[in-house]
Coordinates of C-alpha atoms in Angstrom, one line a residue:
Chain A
X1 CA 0.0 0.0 0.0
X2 CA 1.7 3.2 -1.5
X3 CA 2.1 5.8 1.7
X4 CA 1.0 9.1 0.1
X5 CA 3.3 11.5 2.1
X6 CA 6.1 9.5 0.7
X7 CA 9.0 11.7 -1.3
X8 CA 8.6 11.8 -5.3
X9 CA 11.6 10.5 -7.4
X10 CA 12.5 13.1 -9.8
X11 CA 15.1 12.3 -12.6
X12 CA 16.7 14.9 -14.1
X13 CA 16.9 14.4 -17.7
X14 CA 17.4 10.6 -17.8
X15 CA 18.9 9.1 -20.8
X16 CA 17.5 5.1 -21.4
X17 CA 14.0 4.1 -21.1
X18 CA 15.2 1.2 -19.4
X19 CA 16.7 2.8 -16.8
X20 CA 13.6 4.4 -16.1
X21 CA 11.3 1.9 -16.1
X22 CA 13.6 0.3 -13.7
X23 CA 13.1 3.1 -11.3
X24 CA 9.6 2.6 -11.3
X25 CA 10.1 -1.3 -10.0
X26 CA 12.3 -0.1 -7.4
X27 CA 10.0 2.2 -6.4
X28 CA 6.8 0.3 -6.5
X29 CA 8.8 -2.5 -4.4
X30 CA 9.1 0.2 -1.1
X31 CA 6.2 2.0 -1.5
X32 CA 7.1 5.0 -3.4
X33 CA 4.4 6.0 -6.9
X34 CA 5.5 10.0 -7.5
X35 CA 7.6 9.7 -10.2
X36 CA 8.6 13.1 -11.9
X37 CA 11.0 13.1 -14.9
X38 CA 12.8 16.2 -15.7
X39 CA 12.8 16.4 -19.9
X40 CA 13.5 12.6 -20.5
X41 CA 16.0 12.5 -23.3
X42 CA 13.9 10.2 -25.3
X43 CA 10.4 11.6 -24.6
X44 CA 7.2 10.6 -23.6
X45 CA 5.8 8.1 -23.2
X46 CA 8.5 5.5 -23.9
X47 CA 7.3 2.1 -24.1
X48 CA 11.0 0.8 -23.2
X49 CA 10.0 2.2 -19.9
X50 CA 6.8 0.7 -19.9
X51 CA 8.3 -3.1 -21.1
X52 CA 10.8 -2.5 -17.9
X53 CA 8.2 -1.1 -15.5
X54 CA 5.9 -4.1 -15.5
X55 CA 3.9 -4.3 -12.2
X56 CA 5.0 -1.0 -11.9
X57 CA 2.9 0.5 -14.8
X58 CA 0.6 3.1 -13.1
X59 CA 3.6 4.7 -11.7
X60 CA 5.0 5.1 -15.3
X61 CA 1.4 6.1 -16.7
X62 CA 1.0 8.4 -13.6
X63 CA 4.6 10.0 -13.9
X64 CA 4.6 13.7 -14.0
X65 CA 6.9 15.4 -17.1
X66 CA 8.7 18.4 -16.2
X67 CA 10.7 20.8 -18.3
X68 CA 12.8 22.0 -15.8
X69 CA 14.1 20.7 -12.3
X70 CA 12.6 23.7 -10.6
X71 CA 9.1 23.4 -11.8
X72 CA 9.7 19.4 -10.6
X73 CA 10.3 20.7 -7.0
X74 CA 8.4 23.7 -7.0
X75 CA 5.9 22.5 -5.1
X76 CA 8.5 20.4 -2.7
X77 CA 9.4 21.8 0.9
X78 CA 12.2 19.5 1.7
X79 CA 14.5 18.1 -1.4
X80 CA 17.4 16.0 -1.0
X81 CA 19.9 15.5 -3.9
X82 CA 21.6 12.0 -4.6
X83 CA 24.9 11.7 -5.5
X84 CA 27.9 9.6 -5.7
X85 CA 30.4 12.1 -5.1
X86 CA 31.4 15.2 -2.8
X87 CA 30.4 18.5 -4.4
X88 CA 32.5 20.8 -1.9
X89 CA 29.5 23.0 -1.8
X90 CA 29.4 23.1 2.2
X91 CA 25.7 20.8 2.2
X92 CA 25.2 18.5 4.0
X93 CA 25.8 15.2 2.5
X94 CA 23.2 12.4 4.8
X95 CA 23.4 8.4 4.5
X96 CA 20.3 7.0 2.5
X97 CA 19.2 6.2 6.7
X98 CA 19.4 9.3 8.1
X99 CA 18.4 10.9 5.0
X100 CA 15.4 8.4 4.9
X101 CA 14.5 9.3 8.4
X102 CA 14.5 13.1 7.9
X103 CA 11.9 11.9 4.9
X104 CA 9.9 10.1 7.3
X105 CA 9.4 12.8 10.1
X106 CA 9.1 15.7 7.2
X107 CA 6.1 12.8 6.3
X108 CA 4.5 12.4 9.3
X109 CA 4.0 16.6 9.5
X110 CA 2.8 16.6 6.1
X111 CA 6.1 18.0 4.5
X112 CA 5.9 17.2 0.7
X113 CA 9.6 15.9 0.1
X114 CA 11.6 14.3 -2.8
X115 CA 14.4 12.9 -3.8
X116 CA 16.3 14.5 -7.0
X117 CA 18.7 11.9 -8.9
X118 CA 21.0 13.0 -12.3
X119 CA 21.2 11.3 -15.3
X120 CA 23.3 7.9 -16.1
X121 CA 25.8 10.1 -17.2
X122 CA 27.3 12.4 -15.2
X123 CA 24.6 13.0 -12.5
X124 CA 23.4 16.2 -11.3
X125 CA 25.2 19.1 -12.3
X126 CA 26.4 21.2 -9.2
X127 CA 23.7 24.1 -10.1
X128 CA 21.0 21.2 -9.1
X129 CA 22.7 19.8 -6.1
X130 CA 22.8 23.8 -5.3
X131 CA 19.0 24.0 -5.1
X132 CA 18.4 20.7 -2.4
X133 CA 18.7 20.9 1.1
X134 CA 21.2 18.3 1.5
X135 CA 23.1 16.0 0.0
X136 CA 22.8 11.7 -0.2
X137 CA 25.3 9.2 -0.8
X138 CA 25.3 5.7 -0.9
X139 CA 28.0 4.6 1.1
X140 CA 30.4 2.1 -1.2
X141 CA 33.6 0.2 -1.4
X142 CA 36.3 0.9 -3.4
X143 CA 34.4 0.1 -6.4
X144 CA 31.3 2.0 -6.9
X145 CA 29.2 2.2 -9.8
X146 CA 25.9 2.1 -8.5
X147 CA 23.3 2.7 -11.4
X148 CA 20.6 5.3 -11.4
X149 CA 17.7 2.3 -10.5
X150 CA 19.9 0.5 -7.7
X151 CA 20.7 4.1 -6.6
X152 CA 16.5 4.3 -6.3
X153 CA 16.6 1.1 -5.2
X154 CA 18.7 1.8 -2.0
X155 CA 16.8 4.6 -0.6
X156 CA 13.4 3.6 -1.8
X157 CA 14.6 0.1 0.6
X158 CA 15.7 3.3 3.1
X159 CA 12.3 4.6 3.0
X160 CA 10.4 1.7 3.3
X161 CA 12.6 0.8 6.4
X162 CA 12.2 3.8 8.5
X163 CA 8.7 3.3 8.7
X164 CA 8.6 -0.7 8.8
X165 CA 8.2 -2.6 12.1
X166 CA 8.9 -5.7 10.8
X167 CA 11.1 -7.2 13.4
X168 CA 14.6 -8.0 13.1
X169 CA 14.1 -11.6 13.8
X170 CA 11.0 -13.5 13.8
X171 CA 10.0 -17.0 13.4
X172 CA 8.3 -18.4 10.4
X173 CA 6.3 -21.1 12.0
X174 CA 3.6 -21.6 9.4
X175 CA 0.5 -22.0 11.7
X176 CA 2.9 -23.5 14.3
X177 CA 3.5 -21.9 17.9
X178 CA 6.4 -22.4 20.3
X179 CA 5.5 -25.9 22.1
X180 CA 4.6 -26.2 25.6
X181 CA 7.5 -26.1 28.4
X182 CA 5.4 -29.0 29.6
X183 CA 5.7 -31.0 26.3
X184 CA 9.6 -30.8 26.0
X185 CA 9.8 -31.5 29.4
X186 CA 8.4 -34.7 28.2
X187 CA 10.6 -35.2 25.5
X188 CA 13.7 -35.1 27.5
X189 CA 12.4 -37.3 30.1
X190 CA 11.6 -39.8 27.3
X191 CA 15.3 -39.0 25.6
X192 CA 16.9 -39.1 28.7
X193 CA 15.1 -43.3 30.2
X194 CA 16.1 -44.1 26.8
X195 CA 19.9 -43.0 26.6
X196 CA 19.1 -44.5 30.8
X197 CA 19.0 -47.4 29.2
X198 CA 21.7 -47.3 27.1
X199 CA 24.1 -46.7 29.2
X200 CA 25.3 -43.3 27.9
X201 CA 24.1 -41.3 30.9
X202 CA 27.9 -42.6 32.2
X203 CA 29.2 -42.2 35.0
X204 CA 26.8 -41.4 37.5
X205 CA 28.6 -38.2 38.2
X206 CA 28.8 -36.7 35.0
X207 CA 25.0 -37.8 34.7
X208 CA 24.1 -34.0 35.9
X209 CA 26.3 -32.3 33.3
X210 CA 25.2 -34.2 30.1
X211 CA 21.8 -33.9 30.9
X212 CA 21.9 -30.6 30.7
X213 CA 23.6 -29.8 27.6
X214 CA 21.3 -32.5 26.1
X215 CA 18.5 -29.9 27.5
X216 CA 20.3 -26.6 26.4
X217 CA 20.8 -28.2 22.5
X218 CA 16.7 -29.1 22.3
X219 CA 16.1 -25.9 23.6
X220 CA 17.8 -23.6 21.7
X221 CA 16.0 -25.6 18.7
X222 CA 13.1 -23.8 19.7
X223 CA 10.6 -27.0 18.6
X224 CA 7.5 -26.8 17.6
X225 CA 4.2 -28.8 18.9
X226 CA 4.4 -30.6 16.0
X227 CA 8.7 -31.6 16.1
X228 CA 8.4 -32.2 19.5
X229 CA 6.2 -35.4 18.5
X230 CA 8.8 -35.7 15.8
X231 CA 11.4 -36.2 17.8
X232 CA 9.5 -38.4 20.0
X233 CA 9.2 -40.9 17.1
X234 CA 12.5 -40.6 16.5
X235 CA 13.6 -42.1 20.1
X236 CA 11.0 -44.5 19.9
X237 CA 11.8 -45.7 16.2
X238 CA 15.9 -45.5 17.3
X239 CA 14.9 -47.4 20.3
X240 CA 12.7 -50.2 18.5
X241 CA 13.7 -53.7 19.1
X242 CA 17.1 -52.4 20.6
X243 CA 18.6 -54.8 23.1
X244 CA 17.6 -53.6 26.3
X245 CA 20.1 -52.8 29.5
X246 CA 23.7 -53.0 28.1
X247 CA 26.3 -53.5 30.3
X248 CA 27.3 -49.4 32.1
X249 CA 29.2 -47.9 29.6
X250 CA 29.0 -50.4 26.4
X251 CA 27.7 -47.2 24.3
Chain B
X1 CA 39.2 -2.5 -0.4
X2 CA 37.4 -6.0 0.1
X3 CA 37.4 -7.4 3.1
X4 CA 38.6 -11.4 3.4
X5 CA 35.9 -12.3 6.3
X6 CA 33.0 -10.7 3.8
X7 CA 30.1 -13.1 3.5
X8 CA 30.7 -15.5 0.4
X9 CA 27.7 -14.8 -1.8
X10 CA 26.2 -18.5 -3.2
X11 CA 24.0 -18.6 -6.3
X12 CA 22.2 -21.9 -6.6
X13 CA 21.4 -22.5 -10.7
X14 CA 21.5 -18.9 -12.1
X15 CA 20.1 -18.9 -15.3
X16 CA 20.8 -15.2 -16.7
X17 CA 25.1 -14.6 -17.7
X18 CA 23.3 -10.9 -17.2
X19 CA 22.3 -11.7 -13.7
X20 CA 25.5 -13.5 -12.6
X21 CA 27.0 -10.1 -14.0
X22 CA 25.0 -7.8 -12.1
X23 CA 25.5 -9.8 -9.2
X24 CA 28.9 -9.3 -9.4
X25 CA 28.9 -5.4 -9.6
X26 CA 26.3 -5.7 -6.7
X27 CA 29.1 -7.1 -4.7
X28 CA 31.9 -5.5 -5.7
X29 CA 30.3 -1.9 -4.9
X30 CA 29.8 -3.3 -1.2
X31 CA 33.3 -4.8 -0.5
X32 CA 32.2 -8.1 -1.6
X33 CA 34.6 -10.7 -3.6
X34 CA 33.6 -14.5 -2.9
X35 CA 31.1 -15.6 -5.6
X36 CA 30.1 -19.2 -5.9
X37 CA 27.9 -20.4 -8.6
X38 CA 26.2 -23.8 -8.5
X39 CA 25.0 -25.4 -12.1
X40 CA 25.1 -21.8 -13.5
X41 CA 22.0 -23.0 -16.7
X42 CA 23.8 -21.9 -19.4
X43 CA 27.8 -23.3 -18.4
X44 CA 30.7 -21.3 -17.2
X45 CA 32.9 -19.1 -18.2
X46 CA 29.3 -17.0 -19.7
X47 CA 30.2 -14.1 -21.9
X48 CA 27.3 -12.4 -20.7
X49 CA 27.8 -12.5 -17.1
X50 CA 31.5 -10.8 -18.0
X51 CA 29.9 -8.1 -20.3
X52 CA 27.5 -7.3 -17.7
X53 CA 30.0 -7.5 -14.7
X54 CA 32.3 -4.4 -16.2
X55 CA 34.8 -3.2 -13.3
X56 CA 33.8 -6.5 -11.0
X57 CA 35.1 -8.8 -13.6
X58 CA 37.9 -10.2 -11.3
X59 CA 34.6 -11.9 -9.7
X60 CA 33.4 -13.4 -12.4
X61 CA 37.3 -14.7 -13.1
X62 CA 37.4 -16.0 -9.5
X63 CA 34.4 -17.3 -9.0
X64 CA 33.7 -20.9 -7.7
X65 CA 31.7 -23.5 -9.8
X66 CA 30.1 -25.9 -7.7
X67 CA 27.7 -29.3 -8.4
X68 CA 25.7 -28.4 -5.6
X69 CA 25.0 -26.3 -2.8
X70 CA 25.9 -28.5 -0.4
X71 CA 29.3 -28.4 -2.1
X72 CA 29.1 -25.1 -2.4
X73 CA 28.4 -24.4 1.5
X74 CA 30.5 -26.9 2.6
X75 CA 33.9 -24.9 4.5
X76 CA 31.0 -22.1 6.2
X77 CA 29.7 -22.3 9.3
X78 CA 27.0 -19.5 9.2
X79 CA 24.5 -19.9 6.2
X80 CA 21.6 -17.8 5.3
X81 CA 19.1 -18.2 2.5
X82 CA 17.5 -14.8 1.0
X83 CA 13.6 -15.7 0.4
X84 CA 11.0 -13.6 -0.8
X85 CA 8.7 -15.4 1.1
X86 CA 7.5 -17.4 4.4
X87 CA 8.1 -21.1 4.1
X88 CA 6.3 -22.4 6.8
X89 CA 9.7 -24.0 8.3
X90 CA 9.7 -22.8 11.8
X91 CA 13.5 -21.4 11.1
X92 CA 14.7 -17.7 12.1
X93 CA 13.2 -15.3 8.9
X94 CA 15.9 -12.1 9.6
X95 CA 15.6 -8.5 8.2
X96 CA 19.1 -7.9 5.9
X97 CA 20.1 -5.6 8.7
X98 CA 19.9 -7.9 11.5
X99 CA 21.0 -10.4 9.1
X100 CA 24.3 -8.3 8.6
X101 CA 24.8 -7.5 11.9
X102 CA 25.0 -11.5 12.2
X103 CA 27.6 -11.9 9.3
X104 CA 30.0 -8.8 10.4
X105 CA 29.5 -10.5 14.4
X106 CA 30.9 -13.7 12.8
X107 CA 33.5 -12.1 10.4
X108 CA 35.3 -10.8 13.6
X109 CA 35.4 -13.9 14.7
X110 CA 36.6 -15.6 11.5
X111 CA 33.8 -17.5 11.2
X112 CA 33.2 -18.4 7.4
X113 CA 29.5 -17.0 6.3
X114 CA 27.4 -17.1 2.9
X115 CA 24.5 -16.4 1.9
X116 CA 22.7 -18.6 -0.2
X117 CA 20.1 -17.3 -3.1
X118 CA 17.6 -19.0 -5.3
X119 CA 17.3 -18.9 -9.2
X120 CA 15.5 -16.0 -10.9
X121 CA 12.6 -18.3 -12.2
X122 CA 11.4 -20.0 -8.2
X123 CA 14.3 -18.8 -5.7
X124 CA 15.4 -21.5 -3.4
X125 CA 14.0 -24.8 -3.2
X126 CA 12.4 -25.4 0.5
X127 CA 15.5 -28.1 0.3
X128 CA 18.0 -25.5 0.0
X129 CA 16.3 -23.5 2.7
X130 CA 16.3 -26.2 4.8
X131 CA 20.2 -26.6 5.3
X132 CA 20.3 -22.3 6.1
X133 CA 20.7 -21.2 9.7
X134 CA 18.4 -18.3 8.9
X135 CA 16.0 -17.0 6.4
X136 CA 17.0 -13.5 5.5
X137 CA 13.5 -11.6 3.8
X138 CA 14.0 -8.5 2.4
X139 CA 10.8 -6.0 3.6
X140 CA 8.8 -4.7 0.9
X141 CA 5.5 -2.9 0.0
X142 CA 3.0 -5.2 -1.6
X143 CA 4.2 -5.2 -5.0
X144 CA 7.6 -7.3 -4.5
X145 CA 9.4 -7.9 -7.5
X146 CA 13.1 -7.2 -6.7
X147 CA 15.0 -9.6 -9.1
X148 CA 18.2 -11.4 -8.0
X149 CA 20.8 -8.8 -8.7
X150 CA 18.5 -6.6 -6.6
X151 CA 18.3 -8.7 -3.8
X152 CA 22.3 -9.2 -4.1
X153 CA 22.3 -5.3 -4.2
X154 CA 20.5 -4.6 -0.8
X155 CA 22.1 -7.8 0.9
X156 CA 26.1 -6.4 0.1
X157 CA 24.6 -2.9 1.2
X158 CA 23.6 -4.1 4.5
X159 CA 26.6 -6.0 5.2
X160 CA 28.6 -3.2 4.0
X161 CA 26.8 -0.6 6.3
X162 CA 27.2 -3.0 9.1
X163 CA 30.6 -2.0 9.0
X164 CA 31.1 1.2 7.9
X165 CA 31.3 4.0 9.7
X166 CA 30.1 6.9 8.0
X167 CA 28.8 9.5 9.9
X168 CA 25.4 9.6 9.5
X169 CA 25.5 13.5 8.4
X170 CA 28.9 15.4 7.4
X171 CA 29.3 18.8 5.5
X172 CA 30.8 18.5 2.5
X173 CA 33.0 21.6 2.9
X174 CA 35.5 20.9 0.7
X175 CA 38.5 22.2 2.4
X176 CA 36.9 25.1 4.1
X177 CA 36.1 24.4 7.5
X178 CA 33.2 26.6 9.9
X179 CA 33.8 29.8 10.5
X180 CA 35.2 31.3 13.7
X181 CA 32.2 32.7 15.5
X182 CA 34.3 36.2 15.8
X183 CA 34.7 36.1 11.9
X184 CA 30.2 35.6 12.4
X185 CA 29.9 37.9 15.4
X186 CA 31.4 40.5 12.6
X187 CA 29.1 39.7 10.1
X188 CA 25.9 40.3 12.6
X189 CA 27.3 43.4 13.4
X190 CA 28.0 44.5 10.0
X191 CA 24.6 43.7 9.1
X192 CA 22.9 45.3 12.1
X193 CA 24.5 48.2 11.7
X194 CA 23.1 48.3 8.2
X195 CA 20.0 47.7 9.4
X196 CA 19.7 50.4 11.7
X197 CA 21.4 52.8 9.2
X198 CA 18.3 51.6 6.9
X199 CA 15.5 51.9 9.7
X200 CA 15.0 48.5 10.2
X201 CA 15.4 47.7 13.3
X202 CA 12.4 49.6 14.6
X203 CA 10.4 50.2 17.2
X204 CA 13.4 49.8 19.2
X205 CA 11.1 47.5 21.6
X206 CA 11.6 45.0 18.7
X207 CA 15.0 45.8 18.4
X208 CA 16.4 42.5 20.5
X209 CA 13.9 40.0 19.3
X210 CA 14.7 41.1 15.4
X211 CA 18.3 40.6 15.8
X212 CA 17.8 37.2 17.7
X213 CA 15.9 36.0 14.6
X214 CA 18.6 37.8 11.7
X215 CA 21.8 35.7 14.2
X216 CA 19.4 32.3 14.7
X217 CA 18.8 32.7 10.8
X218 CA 22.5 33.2 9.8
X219 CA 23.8 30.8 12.6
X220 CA 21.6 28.4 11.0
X221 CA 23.2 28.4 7.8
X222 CA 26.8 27.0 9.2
X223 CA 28.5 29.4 7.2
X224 CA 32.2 28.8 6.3
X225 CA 35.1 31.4 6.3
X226 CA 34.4 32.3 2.9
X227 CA 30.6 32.2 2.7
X228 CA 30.4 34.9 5.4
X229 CA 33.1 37.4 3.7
X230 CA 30.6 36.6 1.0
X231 CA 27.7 38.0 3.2
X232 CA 30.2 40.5 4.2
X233 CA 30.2 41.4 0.4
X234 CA 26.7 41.1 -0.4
X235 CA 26.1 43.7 2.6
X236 CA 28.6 46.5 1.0
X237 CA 26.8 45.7 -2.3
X238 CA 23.2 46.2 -1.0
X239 CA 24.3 49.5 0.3
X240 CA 26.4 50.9 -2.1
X241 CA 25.4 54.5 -3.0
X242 CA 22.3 54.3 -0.6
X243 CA 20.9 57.6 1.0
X244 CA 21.7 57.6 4.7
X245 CA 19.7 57.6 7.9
X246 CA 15.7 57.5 5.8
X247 CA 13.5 58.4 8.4
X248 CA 12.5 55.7 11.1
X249 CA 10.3 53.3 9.8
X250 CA 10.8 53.6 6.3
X251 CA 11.9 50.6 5.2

């Protein structure tokens, strides 16, 4: 569901339909649909952008067409220009995170905002970067050659983050639910008479010890209802027709 | 400059030379350099995947051809798989940022990690999820479409993030650095002697409240050294040639 304080994309003059069509994906992916394009080198419409859109067709049949980067923002109250390399212009230049949560709380008082990205050429000339309020840049290695839709990419993901509360870890259990303390107690009483049995809960006095690292490795598997009784079959099929009472120690 | 405990990045039965090759630029933007391939479709070395791969193509050359993922994942000891979606397999589903924090924990302690992604066409077999640690799910908006490369793209970001140490917001000042706050003290004074030369600062009740605002304004702007003898100049020009002392309140 596209969030509708969320920044517009504005492309000044990008070259390859491709490319942005592309953007529109990336876009569609983290909930971004303003897409304004500063004169488009090839015009408009460009069905090379549609083709590479795909799902993300409305945002290309939606996109604004501007003829100049200051009608594009015009309307904008907070504009932040991406690019890959220092301007010495005395801006400042935000990570994609912080620059994504400056986007979020300009949102969340109703701030229009957008994000202004150059061409596949040579980006935005200095006189653009001059107009924004700050400055973005992907933070890379060595080697960077981010392209104009992975550049959209990144802080569209940015975006999408800073107002996700997807956890940072969660458990896919299906329809599953952590099992009962009561039910893997059970299970390691029954793993625990069998290995009894066999003669590896040896000798006596490290019985305490072995025990409980047998306890600590089911635990930390975090079972299910459902693997619990696995693992209960799997005792009793290991178990089946097994010679009973070894000598101590014969393990 | 790559770094040797960097997550090995495993592609199980790519099918694209293209995506192979954008994978590879993908990685090598983020400090990424251990690619292995398992039953790449269309056989190995792939034209394509080299074209597409440009600067990263010492990846493609090194990259490791394996019969299998198991083969593949053999020598690590933290394995995740990157899914688009839930798999019912009661196993740890990550974001890519907790997912990186994981990897860079484990890289300082020379633990080998991977992580492991599907084919363009179905992603990972619930096989090949099911010999991962940890599920790693990129959050999106409802439309999801991010293809492999892009997936690769967000995954190298995170892990390189995870260990960078960019500030989140720096001024790009070139090499001029903040001015002294006697070179600014100046400049207010200039200006509000200007000011009051041009009856502005009037009734002198507002006097102290209008001058708070002019140094909050101008303090705001973090001027360097040679911004503010720009001020400095834009003062003299404004006033060039002006009658003096207009009466009060006739600005």
């Amino acid at each position: 569901m596209p969030d509708p304080a969320a920044p517009a994309i504005i492309l000044s003059e990008p070259q390859l339909g491709e490319n942005i069509g592309a953007c529109a994906r990336a876009m569609a992916n983290f909930g971004l649909r303003d897409l304004r394009l500063v004169k488009p080198r090839d015009g408009w419409p460009n069905p090379k952008a549609e083709a590479m859109a795909v799902g993300a067709a409305p945002l290309i049949a939606a996109a604004q067409i501007h003829g100049s980067v200051d009608s594009a923002i015009g309307p904008l109250r907070l504009v932040f220009a991406a690019t890959a390399r220092d301007r010495a212009m005395a801006k400042p230049v935000l990570t994609p995170t912080e620059a994504a949560r400056r986007l979020r709380e300009a949102a969340s008082n109703s701030i229009p905002t957008g994000v202004l990205f150059g061409n596949e050429r040579a980006g935005l000339t200095n006189d653009e970067v001059a107009i924004a309020d700050c400055v973005v840049t992907i933070p890379t290695a060595g080697f960077a050659s981010l392209n104009l839709g992975q550049a959209v990419l990144i802080m569209g993901y940015e975006w999408f983050k800073s107002g996700n509360a997807t956890s940072s870890e969660r458990i896919d259990h299906g329809a599953a639910q952590p099992a009962p303390r009561e039910d893997l107690i059970r299970l390691f009483e029954h793993l625990e008479e069998e290995l009894e049995k066999g003669g590896f809960l040896f000798p006596p006095g490290n019985r305490p010890g072995m025990i409980r690292n047998l306890r600590s490795i089911l635990h930390r598997a975090q079972l299910t209802d459902q693997e619990v009784r696995t693992l209960r079959g799997v005792i009793v099929a290991l178990t089946r027709g097994k010679k009973r009472n070894p000598s101590p120690g014969g393990r």
